Every structure is written in structure tokens, then in C-alpha cells.
XYZ file of C-alpha atoms in Angstrom:
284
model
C 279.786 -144.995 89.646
C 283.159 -143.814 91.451
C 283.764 -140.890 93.556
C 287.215 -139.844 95.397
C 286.297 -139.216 98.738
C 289.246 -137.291 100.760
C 289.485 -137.094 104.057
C 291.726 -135.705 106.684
C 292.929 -134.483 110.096
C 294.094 -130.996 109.593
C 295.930 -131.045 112.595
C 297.980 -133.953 111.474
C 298.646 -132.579 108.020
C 298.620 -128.711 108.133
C 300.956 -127.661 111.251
C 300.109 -124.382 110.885
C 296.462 -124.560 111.764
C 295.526 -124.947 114.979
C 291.886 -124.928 114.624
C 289.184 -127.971 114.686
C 288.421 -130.391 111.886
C 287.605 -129.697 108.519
C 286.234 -132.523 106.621
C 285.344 -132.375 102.399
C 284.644 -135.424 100.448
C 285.501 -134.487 96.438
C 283.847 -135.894 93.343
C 284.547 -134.781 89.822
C 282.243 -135.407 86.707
C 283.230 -135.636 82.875
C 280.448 -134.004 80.380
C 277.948 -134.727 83.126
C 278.907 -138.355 84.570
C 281.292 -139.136 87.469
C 284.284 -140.272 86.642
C 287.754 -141.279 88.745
C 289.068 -139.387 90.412
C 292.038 -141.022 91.550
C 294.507 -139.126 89.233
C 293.371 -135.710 91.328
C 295.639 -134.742 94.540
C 294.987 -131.726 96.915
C 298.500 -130.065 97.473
C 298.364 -128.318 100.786
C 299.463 -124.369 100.250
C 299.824 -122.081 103.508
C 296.378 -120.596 103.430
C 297.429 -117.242 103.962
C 298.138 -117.045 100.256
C 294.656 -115.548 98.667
C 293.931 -113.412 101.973
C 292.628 -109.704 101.431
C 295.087 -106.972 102.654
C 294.237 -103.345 103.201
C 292.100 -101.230 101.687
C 293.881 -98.130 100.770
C 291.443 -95.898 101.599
C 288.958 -97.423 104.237
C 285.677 -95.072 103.268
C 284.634 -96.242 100.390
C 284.336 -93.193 98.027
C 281.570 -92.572 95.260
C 283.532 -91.466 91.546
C 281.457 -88.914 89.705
C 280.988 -90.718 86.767
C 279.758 -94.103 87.497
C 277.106 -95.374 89.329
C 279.068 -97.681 91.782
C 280.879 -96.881 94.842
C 284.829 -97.236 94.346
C 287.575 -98.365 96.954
C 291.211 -99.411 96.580
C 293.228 -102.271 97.784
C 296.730 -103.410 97.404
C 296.040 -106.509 96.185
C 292.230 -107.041 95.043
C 290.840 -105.877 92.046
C 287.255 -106.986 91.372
C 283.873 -106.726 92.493
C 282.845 -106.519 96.580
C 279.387 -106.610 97.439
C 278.140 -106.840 100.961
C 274.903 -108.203 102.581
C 273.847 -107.730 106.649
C 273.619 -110.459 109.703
C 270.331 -110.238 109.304
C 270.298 -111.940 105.623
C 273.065 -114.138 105.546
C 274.470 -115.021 102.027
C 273.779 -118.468 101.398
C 275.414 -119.203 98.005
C 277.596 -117.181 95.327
C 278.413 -117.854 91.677
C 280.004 -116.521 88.133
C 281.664 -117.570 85.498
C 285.367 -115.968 84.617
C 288.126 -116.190 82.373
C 291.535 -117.961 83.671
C 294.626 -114.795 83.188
C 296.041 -114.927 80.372
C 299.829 -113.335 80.962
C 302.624 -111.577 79.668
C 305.763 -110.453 81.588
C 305.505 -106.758 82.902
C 309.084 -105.334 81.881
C 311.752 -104.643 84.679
C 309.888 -107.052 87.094
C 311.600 -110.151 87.883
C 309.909 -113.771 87.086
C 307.872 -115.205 87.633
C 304.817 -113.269 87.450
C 301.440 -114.347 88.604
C 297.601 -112.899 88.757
C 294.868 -115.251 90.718
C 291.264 -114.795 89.723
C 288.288 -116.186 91.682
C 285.155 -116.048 94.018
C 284.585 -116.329 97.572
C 282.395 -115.352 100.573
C 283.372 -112.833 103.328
C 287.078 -111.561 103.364
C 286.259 -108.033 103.129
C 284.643 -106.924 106.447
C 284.369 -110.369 107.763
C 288.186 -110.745 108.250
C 288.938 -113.380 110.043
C 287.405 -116.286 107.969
C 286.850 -116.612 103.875
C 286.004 -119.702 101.649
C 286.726 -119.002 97.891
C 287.966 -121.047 95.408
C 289.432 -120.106 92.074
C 292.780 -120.751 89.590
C 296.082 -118.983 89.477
C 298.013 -118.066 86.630
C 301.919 -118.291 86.546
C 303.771 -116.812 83.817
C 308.088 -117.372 83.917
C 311.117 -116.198 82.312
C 310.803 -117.653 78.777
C 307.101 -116.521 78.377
C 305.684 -119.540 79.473
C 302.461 -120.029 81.558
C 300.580 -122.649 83.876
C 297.534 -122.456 85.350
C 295.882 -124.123 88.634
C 292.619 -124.156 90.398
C 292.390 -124.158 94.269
C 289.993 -124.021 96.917
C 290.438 -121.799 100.696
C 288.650 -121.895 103.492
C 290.933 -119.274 105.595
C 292.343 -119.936 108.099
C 292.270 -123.572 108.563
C 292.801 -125.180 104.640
C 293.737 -124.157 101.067
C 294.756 -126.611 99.066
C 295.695 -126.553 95.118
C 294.285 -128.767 92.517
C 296.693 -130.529 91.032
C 295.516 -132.870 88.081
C 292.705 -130.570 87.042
C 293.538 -129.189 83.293
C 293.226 -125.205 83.137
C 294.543 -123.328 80.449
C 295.017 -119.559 80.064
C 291.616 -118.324 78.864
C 289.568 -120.961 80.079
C 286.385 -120.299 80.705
C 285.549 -121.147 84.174
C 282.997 -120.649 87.729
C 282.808 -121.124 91.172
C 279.797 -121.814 92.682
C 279.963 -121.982 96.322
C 276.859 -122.520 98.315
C 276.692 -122.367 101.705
C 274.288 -124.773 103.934
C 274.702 -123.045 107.664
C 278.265 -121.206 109.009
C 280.755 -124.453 108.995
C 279.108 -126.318 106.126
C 278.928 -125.404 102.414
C 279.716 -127.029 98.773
C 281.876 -125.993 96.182
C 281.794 -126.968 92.338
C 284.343 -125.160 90.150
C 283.613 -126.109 86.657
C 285.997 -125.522 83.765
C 283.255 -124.890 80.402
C 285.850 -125.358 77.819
C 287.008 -128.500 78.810
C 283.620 -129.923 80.250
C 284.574 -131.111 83.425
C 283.481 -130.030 87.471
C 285.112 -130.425 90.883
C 282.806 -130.411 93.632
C 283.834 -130.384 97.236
C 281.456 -131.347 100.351
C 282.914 -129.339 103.112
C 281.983 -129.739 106.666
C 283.293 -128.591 109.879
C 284.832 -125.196 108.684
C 285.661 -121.946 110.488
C 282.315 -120.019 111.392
C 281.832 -118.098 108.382
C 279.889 -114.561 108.925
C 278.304 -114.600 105.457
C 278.243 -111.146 105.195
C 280.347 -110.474 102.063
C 280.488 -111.213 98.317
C 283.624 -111.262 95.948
C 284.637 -111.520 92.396
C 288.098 -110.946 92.199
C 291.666 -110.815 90.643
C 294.240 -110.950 92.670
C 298.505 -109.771 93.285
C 297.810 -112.024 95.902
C 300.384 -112.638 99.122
C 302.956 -115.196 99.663
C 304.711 -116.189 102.952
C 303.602 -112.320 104.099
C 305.725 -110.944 101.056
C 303.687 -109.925 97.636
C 303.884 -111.815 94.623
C 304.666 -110.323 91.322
C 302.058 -109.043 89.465
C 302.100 -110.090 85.831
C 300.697 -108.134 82.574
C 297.232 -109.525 82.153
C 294.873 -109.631 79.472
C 291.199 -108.456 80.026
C 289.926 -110.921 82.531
C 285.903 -110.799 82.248
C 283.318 -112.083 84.731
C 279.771 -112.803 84.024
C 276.738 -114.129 84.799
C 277.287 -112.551 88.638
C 275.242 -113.497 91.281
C 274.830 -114.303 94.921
C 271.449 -115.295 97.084
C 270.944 -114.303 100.606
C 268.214 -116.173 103.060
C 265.908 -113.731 102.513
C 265.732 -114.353 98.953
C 267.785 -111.576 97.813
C 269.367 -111.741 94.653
C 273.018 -109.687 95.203
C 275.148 -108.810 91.514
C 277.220 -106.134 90.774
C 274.311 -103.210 90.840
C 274.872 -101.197 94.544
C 278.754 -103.155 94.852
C 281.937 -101.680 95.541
C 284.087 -101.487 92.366
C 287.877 -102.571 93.613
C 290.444 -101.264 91.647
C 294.077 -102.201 92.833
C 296.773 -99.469 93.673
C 300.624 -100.151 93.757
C 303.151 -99.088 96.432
C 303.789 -96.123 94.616
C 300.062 -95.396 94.544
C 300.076 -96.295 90.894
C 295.954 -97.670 89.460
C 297.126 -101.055 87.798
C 294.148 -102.675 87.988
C 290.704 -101.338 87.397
C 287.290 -103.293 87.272
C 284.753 -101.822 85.001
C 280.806 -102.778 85.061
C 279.010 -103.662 81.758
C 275.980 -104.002 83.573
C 274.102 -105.772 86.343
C 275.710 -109.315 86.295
C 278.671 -108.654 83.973
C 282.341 -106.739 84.423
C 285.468 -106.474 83.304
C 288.791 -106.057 84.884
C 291.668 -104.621 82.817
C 295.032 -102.355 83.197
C 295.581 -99.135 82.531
C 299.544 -100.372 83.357
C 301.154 -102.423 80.795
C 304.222 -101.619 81.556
């Protein structure tokens, strides 16, 4: 039995954090049995990249016909659900499909959408861990897809060597031993493989907030371009707090993303207590 074990000095190898060590040993299985590893490398990425940005409107407002609140962001569109420091969230999962894109005319390429799962972000917003894949879609049509793992601020780090195709069926299930410790498996269904990450030593997470999201996410402080996506669904929802409670979409905030010129591209639509879809009403 083999394992790659990874470890490093963030210090050494990420000048932009400043903060202490994070440690994460890595192990991957094939249809259930470890396997080598050696053929996967972490690619450092600034780990600004999958950060939340404002909400649009910072009350969260209650649409007359559904049942769950709605707010807007600039660059999340998903599902937000949030728990109190009194019942910490101790582990968060779902399964989701990998965007599948076209190019949205008059936008230059490439285009991108990232979809995944993570813990605090929203109130909490000066730490996050999430992990998840990003789509890119260029010029000729073509696409590539990567998974990645954040724990903001200190490390975020993409996948490389992990196969993801549009579509995939994915999850993320992050679970989360005290504030600097947690695990991380992201699993790809289709292809019958899972990545799981030992982390240790991570920025003091307040484990106050849920998310399932897709994401126009931020690059280098300037927006990426956000590509025509087909539906992207999410299911099997859940998250556990210490006090046993079992968190899914009932009672959560319903994200929907608004442009810069206030324009709904994104929505996020609940089927029912575990399950939702996110589509456009913006094609192009």
C-alpha cells in the first residue's frame, strides 16, 4: 500500500502568505484501493482566487414566491446556509456536476465558471476552506477542467494530474476535526477515483457558514470571464453541526449572481430539501 504524503513550509513556497504552517498529507484511491500517487502535483495558485466578494444587497430579502430567503452577489451563485458559534459546523458534503461551457458572445476568451463547496466565506470573512474544480472554456470551443482545494488565506493549490471532464459527476466532502484541522476527499463518481487531504495547522476557521456554489470567481483582484454554462445541479446536500444538526438547503439563502450592469445571470433554484439547480436566464 502507497500513499503520497506532501509536505511543506508555506512560508518558503507561497511568498504571499505570511501566516503559520499548514501541513496536509494526500492519498488518492482507485475503485476503492490506494494507489500512487506520484503522478499528482499541487500547483500553488494565489489563494485569493475563489474568495467571496460583495453581496449586492447586504439584507437578505425574502421573494414572494418561494420559500427561501434570496440575496445577490457579484460573483456567487449557489446555496448559503449559516449555523451559530454556539453549534459549530463540523463537516459539509454534496455531490455536483463539473460546468459544462460554451462561449458567451461578445466576451473575450477564455471563459471560465468554478463550482464547489466550502465552509465559512460568507459572514466568516476572513478565513474559508473549500475545495472544488474549475472549468475553462477558449477561443476554438475547447474546454479543460481542474479540481483544487483553498484554505484562504494561507494555501490553494490546483490539482494537476487528477482527470475531470465537463459533466463529471463529482463531491466534496470536507469535515472538520476542531478550527485548524479538517479532511478533505473530493471524489470524481464517473471516473471512480478520490483525493483526500489531511490538513493540519490551518487558519482558525469560525465554522459558522455553509456553501454550495458556482462561481465568476476573481483573479489577481480583476474578475474572470464568465462563460455560458449548462445547468450545473447539486445534490445530495448536507452539512452536520456539533450539536447534531443536520443543515441542507431548507431555511438557506438562495444566491443568485448579478452583473455590473445589475443584470440576474445566474440563478439557483431548489428542487427540494437536499437538491438544486443553478442555471441562466443569460445566454447571451
Amino acid at each position: 500500500m502507497r500513499s503520497f504524503v506532501h509536505s511543506l513550509l508555506v512560508t518558503a513556497l507561497m511568498l504571499w502568505s505570511t501566516l503559520a504552517e499548514l501541513r496536509y498529507t494526500a492519498t488518492l484511491k482507485q475503485d476503492g484501493e490506494v494507489v500512487d500517487a506520484s503522478h499528482i502535483e499541487l500547483v500553488p495558485i494565489p489563494p485569493s482566487s475563489h474568495g467571496k466578494h460583495g453581496f449586492y444587497s447586504p439584507a437578505i430579502r425574502r421573494e414572494s414566491n418561494t420559500y427561501n430567503d434570496v440575496s445577490y452577489s457579484d460573483n456567487w451563485c449557489g446555496v448559503a446556509h449559516r449555523s451559530t458559534p454556539t453549534d459549530p459546523v463540523t463537516n459539509v458534503f454534496g455531490y455536483f456536476t463539473a460546468p459544462d461551457l460554451t462561449l458567451r458572445p461578445g466576451i473575450p476568451a477564455p471563459q471560465f465558471a468554478a463550482a464547489w463547496i466550502g465552509v465559512d466565506g460568507a459572514m466568516c470573512n476572513w478565513t474559508m476552506l473549500q475545495a472544488g474544480v474549475t472549468t475553462v472554456v477558449n477561443s476554438n470551443g475547447g474546454q479543460s477542467t481542474s479540481a483544487w482545494w483553498e484554505w484562504y488565506p494561507e494555501a490553494s493549490y490546483t490539482i494537476s494530474g487528477l482527470t475531470v471532464k465537463p459533466g463529471d459527476w463529482m463531491s466534496v466532502n470536507i469535515t472538520i476535526q476542531d478550527e485548524r484541522t479538517a479532511r478533505v476527499v473530493i471524489t470524481n463518481a464517473q471516473r471512480g477515483y478520490a483525493y483526500t487531504l489531511a490538513l493540519t495547522s490551518g487558519p482558525k476557521l469560525c465554522r459558522l457558514d455553509t456553501e454550495w456554489i458556482l462561481e465568476d470567481f476573481y483573479e489577481k483582484n480583476e474578475q474572470v470571464a464568465f462563460g455560458n454554462f449548462k445547468d450545473v445541479w447539486f445534490q445530495d446536500v448536507a452539512a452536520k453541526t456539533a450539536g447534531g444538526k443536520t443543515i441542507n438547503v431548507e431555511g438557506a439563502a438562495m444566491v443568485h449572481l448579478k452583473n455590473r450592469t445589475g443584470t440576474v445571470v445566474c440563478r439557483a433554484e431548489k428542487y427540494d430539501a437536499h437538491n438544486f439547480v443553478i442555471w441562466s436566464p443569460v445566454n447571451s
